[in-house]
Short mmCIF file of C-alpha atoms and ligand atoms in Angstrom, two decimals:
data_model
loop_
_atom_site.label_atom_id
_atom_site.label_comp_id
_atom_site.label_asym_id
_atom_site.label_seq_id
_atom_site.Cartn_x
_atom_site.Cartn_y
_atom_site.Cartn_z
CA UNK A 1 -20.30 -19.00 -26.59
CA UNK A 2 -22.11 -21.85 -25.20
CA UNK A 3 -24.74 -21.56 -22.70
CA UNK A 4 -24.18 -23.95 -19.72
CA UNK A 5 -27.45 -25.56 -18.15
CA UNK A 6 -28.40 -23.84 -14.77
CA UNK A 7 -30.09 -20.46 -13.74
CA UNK A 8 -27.46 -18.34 -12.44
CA UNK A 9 -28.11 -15.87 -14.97
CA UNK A 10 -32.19 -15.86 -14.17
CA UNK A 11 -31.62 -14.65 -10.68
CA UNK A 12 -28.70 -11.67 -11.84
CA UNK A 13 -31.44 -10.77 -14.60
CA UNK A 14 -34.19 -10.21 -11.89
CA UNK A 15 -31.39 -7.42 -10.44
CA UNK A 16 -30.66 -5.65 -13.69
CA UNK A 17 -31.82 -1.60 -13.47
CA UNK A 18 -30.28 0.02 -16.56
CA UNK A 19 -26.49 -0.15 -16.98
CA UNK A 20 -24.07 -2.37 -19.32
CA UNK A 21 -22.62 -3.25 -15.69
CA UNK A 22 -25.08 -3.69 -12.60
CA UNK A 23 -24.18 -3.40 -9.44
CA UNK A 24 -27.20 -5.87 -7.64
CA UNK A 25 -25.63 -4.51 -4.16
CA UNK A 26 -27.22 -1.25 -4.53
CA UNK A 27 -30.44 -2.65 -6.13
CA UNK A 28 -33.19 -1.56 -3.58
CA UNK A 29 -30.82 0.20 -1.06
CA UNK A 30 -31.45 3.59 -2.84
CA UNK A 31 -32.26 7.03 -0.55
CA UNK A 32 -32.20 10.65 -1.17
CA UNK A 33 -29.12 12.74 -1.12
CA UNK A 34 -29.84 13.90 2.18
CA UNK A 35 -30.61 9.91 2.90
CA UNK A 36 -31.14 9.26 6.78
CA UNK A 37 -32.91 6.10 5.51
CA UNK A 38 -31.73 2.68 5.45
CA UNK A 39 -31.95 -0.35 3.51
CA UNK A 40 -28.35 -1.45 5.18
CA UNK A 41 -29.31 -2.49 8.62
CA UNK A 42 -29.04 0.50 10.95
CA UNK A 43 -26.33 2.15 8.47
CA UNK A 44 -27.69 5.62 6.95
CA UNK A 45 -27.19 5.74 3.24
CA UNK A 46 -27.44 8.65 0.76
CA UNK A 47 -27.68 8.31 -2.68
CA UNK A 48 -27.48 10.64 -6.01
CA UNK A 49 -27.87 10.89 -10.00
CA UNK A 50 -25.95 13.19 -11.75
CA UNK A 51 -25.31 13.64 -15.01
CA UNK A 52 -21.89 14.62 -16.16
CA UNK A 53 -19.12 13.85 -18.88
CA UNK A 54 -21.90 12.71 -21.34
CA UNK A 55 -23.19 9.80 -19.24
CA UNK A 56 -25.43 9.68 -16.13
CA UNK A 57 -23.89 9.03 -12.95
CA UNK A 58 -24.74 7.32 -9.47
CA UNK A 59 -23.54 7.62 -6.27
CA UNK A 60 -24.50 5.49 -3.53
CA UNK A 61 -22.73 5.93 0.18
CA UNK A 62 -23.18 4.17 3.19
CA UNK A 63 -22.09 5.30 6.27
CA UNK A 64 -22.66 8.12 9.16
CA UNK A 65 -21.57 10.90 7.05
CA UNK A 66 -22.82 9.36 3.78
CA UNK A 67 -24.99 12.64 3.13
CA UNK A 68 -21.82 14.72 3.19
CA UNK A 69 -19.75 12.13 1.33
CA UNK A 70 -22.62 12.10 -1.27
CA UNK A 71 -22.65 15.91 -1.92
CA UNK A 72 -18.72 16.21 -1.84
CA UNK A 73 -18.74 13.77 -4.47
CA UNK A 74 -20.96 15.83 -6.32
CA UNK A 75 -19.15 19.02 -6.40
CA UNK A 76 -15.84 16.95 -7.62
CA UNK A 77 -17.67 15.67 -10.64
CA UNK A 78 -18.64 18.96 -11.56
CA UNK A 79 -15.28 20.60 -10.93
CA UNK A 80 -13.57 17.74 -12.75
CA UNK A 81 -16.32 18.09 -15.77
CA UNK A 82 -15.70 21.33 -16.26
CA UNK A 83 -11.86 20.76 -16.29
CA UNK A 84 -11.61 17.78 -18.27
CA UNK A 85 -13.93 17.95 -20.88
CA UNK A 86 -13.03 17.70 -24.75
CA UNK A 87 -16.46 19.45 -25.57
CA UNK A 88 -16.73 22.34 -23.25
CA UNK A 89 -15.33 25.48 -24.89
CA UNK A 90 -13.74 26.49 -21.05
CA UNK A 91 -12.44 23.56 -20.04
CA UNK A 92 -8.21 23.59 -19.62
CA UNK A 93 -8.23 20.69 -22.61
CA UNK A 94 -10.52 22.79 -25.22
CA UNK A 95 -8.16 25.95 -24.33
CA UNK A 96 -5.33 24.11 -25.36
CA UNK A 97 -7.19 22.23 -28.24
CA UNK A 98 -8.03 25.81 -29.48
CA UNK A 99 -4.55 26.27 -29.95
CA UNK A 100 -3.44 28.12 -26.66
CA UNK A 101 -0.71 27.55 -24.36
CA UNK A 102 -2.63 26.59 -20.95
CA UNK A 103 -1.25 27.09 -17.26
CA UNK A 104 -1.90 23.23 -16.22
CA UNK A 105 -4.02 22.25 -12.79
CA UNK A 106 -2.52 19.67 -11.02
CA UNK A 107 -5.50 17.43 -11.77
CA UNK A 108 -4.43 17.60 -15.51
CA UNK A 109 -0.88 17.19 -14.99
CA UNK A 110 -1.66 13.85 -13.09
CA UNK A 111 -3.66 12.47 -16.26
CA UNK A 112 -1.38 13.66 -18.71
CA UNK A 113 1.25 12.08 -16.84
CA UNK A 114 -0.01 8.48 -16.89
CA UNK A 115 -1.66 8.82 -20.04
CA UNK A 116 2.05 8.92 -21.67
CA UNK A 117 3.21 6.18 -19.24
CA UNK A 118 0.39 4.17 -20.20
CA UNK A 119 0.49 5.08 -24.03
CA UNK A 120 4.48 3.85 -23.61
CA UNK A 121 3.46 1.11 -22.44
CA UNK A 122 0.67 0.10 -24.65
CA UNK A 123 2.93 0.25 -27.58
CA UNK A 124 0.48 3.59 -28.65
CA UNK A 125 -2.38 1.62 -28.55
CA UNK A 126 -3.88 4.10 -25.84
CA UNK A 127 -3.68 7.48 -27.43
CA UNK A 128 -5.14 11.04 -26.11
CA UNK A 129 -4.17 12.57 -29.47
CA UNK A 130 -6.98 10.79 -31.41
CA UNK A 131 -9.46 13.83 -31.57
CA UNK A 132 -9.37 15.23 -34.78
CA UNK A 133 -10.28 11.68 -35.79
CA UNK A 134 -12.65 11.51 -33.52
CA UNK A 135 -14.07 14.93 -34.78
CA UNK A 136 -14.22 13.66 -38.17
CA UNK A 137 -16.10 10.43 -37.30
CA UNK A 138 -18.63 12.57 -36.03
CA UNK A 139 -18.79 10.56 -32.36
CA UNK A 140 -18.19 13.88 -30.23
CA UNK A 141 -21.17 15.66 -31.89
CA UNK A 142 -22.80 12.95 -33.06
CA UNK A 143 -22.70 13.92 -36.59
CA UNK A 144 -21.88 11.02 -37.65
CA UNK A 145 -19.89 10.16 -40.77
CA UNK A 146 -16.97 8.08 -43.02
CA UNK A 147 -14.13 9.93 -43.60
CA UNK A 148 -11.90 9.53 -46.72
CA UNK A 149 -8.57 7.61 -46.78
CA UNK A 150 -7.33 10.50 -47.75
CA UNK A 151 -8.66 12.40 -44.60
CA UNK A 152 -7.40 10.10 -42.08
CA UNK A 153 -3.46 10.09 -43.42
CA UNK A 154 -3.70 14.17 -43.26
CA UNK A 155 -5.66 13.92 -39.73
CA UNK A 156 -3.28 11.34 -38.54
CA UNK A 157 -0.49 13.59 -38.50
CA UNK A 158 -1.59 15.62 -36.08
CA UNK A 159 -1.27 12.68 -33.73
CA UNK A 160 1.07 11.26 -31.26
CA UNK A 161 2.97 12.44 -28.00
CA UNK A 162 5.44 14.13 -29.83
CA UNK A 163 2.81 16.79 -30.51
CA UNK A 164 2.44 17.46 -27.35
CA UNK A 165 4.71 19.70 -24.94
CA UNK A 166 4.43 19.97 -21.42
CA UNK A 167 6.74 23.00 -20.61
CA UNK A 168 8.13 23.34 -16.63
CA UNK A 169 9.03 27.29 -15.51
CA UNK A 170 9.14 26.93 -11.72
CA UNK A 171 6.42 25.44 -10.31
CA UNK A 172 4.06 26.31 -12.94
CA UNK A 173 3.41 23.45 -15.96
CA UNK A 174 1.83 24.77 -19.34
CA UNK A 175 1.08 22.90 -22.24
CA UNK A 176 1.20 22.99 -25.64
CA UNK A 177 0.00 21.58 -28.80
CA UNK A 178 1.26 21.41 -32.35
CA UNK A 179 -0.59 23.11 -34.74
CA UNK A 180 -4.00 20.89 -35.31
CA UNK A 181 -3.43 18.85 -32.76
CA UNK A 182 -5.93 17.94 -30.23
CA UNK A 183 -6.72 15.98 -27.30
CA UNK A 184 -9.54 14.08 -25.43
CA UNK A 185 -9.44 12.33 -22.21
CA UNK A 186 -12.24 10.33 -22.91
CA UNK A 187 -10.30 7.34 -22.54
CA UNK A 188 -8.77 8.17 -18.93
CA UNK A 189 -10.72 11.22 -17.02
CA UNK A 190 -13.46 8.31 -15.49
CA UNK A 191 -10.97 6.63 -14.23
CA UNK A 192 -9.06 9.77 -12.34
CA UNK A 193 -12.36 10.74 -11.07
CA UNK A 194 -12.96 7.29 -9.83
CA UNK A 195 -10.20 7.24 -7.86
CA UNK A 196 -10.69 11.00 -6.76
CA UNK A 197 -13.92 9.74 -5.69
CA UNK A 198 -12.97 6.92 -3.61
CA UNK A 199 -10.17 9.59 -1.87
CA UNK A 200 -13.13 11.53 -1.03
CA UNK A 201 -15.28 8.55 0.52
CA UNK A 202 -12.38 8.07 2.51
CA UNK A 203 -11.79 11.63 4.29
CA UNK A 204 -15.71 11.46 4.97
CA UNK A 205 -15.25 7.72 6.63
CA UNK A 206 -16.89 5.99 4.00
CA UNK A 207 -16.29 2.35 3.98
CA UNK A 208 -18.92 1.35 2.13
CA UNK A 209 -20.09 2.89 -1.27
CA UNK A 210 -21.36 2.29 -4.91
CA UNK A 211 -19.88 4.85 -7.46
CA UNK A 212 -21.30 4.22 -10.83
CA UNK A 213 -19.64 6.68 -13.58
CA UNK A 214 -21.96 5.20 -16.55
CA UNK A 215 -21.90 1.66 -16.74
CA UNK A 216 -17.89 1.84 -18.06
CA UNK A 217 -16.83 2.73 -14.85
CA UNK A 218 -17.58 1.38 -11.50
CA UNK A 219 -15.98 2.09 -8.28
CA UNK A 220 -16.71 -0.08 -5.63
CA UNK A 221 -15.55 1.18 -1.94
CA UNK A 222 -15.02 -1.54 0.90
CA UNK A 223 -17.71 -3.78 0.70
CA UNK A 224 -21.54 -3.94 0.73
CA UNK A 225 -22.75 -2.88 4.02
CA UNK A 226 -23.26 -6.48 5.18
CA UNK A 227 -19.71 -7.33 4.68
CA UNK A 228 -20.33 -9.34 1.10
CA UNK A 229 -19.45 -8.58 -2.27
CA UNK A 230 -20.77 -6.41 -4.34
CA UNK A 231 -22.05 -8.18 -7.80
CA UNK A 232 -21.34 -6.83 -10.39
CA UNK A 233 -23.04 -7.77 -14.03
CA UNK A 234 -20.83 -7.93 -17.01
CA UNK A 235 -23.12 -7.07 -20.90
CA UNK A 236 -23.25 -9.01 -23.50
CA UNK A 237 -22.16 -6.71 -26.21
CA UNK A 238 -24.56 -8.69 -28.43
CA UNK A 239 -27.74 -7.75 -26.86
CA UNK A 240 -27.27 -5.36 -24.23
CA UNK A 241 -30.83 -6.84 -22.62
CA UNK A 242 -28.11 -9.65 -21.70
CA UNK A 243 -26.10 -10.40 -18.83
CA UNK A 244 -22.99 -12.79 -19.72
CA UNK A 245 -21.40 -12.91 -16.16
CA UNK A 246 -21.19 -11.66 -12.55
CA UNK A 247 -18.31 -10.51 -10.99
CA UNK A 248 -18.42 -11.10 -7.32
CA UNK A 249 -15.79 -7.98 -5.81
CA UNK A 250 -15.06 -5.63 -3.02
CA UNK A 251 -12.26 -2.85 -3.12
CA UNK A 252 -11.98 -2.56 -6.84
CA UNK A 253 -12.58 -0.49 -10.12
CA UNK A 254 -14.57 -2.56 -12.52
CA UNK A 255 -13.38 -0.96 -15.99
CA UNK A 256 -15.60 -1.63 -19.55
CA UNK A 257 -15.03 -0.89 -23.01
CA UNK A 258 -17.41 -2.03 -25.64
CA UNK A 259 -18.24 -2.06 -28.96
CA UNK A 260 -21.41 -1.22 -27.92
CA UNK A 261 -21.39 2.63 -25.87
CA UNK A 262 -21.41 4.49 -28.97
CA UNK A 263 -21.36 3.80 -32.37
CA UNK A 264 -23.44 4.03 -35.66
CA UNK A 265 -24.15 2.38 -38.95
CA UNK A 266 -24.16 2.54 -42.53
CA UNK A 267 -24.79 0.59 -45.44
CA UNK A 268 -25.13 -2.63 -42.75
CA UNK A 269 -21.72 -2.26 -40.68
CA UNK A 270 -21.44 -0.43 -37.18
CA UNK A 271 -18.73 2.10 -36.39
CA UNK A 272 -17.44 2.01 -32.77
CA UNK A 273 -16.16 5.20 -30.47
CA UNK A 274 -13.10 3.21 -29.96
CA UNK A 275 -10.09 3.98 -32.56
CA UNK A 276 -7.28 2.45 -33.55
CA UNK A 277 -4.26 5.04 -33.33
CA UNK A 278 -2.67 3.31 -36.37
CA UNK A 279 -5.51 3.10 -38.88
CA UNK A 280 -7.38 6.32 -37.51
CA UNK A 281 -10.82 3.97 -37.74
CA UNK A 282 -12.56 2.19 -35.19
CA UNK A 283 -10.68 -1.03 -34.18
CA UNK A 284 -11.93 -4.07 -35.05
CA UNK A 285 -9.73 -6.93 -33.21
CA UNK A 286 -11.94 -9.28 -33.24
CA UNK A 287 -12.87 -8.09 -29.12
CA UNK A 288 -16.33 -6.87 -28.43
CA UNK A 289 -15.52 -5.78 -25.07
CA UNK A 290 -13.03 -5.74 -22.55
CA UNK A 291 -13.22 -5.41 -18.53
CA UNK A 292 -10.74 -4.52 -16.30
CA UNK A 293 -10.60 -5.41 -12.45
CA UNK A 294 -8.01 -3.64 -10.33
CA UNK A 295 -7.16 -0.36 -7.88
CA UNK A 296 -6.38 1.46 -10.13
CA UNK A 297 -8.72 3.71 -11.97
CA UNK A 298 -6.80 5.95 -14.56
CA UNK A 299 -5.32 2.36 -15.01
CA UNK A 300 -8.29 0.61 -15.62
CA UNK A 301 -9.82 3.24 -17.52
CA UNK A 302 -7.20 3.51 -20.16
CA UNK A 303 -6.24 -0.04 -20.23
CA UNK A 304 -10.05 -1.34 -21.07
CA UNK A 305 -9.50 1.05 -24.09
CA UNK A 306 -5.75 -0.31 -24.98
CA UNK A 307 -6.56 -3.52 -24.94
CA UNK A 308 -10.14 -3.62 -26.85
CA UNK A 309 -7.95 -2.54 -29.58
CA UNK A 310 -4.68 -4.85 -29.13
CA UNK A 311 -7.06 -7.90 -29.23
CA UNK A 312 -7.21 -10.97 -27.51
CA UNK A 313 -3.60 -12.32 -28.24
CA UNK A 314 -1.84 -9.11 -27.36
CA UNK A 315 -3.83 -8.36 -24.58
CA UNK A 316 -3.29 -11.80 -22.91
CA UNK A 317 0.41 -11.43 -23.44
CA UNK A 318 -0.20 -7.50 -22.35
CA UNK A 319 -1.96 -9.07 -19.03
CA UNK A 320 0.89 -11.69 -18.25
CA UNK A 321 3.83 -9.09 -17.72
CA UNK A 322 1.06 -6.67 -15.95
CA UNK A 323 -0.61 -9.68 -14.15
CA UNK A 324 0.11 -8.11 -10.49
CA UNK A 325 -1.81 -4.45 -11.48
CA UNK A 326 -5.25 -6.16 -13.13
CA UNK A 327 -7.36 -8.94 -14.08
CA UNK A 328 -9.61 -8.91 -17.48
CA UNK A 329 -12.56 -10.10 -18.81
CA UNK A 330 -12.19 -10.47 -22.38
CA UNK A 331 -15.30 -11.37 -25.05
CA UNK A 332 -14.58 -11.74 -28.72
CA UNK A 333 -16.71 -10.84 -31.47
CA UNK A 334 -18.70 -14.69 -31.45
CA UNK A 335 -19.27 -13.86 -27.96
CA UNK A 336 -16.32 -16.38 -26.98
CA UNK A 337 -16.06 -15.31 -23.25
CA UNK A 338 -11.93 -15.68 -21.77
CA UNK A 339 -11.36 -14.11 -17.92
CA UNK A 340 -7.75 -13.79 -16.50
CA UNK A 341 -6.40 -16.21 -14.07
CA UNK A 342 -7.20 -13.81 -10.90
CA UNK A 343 -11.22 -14.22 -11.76
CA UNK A 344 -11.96 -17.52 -11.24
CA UNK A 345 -12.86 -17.18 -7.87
CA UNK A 346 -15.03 -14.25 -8.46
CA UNK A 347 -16.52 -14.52 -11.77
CA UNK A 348 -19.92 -16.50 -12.37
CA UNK A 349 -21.55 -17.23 -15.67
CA UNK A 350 -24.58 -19.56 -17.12
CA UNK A 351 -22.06 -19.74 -20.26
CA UNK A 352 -18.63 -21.48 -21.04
CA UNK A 353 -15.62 -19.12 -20.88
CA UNK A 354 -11.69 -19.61 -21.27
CA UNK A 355 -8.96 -19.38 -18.17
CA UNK A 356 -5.74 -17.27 -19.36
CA UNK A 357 -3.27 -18.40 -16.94
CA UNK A 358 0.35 -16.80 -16.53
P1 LIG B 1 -16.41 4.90 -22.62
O1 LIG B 1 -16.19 6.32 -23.01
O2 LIG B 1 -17.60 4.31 -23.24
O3 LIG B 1 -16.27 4.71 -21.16
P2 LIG B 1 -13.70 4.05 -23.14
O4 LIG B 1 -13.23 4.13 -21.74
O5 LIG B 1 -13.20 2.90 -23.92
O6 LIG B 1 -15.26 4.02 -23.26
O7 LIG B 1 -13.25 5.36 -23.85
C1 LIG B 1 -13.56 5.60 -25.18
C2 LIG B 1 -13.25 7.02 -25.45
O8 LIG B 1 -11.83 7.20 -25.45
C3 LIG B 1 -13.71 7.47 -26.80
O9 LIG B 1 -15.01 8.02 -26.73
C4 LIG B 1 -12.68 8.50 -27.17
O10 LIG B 1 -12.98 9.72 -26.53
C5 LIG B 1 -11.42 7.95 -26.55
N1 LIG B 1 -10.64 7.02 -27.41
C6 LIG B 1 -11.03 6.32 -28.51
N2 LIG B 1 -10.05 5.53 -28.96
C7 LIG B 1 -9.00 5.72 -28.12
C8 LIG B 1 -7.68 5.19 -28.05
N3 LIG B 1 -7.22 4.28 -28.91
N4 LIG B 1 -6.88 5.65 -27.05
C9 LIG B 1 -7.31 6.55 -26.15
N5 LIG B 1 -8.53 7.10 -26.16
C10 LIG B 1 -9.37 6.67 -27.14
MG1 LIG B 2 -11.41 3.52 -21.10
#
């Protein structure tokens, strides 16, 4: 990676707050919940923190009902916390990982649902059924450790899609897991709730609005208020006190996996959150982190994770028969930066980076 001369980078640094990805648009503008002020022109805004699936959240609305928008996305965060999560001993997926047959929400049977498209079409590489693995890394609890060889061929039979049933009586869908196996949407339940989200701005007549799910997952609705982009700063996975690029976007989910969200170390090399399905240990592909661009959330979500782990090669191949659903930024290990064709006109950076074309 080779710095190019210029101070684009200065100016995005003077923005940054706290995430991997910064949103400069919604630097500044911030309100309270209730938010009758306005840093958008005459345009109320309303703006909250919350803190849910692990990660602290933030969303910004703009709008005449942005109050209202602001709380109803707050209630569907919870609801979909509480349904989603791995960790949670009453949530539908820690029923089922305890080994009982769970009546399905419809929430649930939507993830599932693309999760197995998407793991199809990833050739495995995005997997739900990692989390015994995950379990035994520690990265769940935090207890962090190395399994044995030995460990990961017994825990890696509990994985795959053929341990999973999804049985249909009526209208009601249950599901079902082998013995031992277990899921985690980890991978794939920002992304749903991203796009739940930006249904939600909608029926409130939102048309403006900054939904930050963690820094992995950023749903931007419409435009800033004034009508321009919203920036959006992409981390150097390196030195997360660095900004490598700007995304200049409107409309979009901006997607991120890194090498950097979670991980730990021991005896001098770092162990990452994200696994490969095939070795049952954190990938190393020679990516550091990818970003996705598109509409699609669940999408996004799950392909950020898919293709950190195909690396660079089979994710530029992946993006060339996909290359109407997403753009990607892609950085490699050396900090080699390479953005998809669709980016050029909205990605800025003080450093040298690669074009992927079709
Ligand atoms: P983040 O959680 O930081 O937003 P990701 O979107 O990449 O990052 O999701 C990583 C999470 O997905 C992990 O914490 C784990 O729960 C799960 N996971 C890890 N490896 C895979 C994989 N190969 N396929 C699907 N999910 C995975
Ligand atoms: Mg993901």
């Amino acid at each position: 990676m080779k710095k190019r001369t210029g101070g684009l980078l200065v100016g995005c640094l003077a923005i940054v707050l706290f995430t991997a990805i910064l949103c400069g648009g919604c630097v500044g503008d911030k309100t309270s919940a209730q938010g009758s002020g306005s840093a958008a022109g005459d345009l109320p805004s309303a703006q909250k923190d919350i803190y849910a699936m692990d990660t602290y959240m933030s969303v910004t609305a703009y709008g005449k009902q942005a109050g209202q928008a602001v709380s109803d996305a707050e209630a569907e965060i919870d609801r979909l916390d509480q349904l989603l999560s791995a960790t949670r001993t009453d949530s539908e997926i820690a029923m089922a990982n305890a080994g009982n047959t769970v009546k399905l929400s419809e929430d649930t049977i939507t993830i599932l649902k693309r999760a197995k498209e998407l793991n199809i079409q990833t050739n495995g590489m995005f997997d739900i059924t990692l989390y015994p693995l995950l379990c035994e890394w520690g990265f769940p609890t935090q207890e962090y450790q190395i399994p044995s060889d030995k460990k990961l061929r017994k825990l890696k039979k509990t994985t795959g899609w053929d341990k999973v049933t999804i049985h249909t009586k009526k209208k009601t869908k249950t599901l079902e897991l082998q013995e031992g196996t277990e899921i985690d949407l980890g991978g794939i339940a920002k992304g749903y709730l991203a796009d739940q989200l930006k249904e939600i701005m909608e029926k409130d007549g939102i048309s403006s609005a900054l939904i930050s799910l963690g820094s992995s997952t950023i749903q931007l609705i419409g435009s800033k208020p004034d009508g321009s982009d919203w920036n959006v700063a992409v981390q150097d996975p390196t030195d997360t006190t660095n900004y490598l690029g700007v995304l200049h976007v409107s409309d979009c989910v901006v997607d991120t996996s890194g090498n950097y969200e979670r991980w730990f170390e021991q005896d001098g090399r770092r162990y990452w959150h994200i696994l490969n399905p095939k070795t049952g240990k954190p990938s190393r592909s020679g990516l550091s982190s990818v970003t996705i661009v598109g509409e699609d959330g669940m999408t996004g979500d799950a392909l950020s994770t898919a293709l950190f782990v195909m690396g660079l090669e089979d994710a530029s191949e992946y993006w060339r028969s996909h290359s109407n659903d997403f753009e990607a930024i892609f950085v490699e290990d050396d900090g080699t930066i390479s953005i998809t064709a669709g980016l050029q006109e909205c990605f800025t950076s003080d450093y040298d980076y690669n074009v992927i074309s079709e």
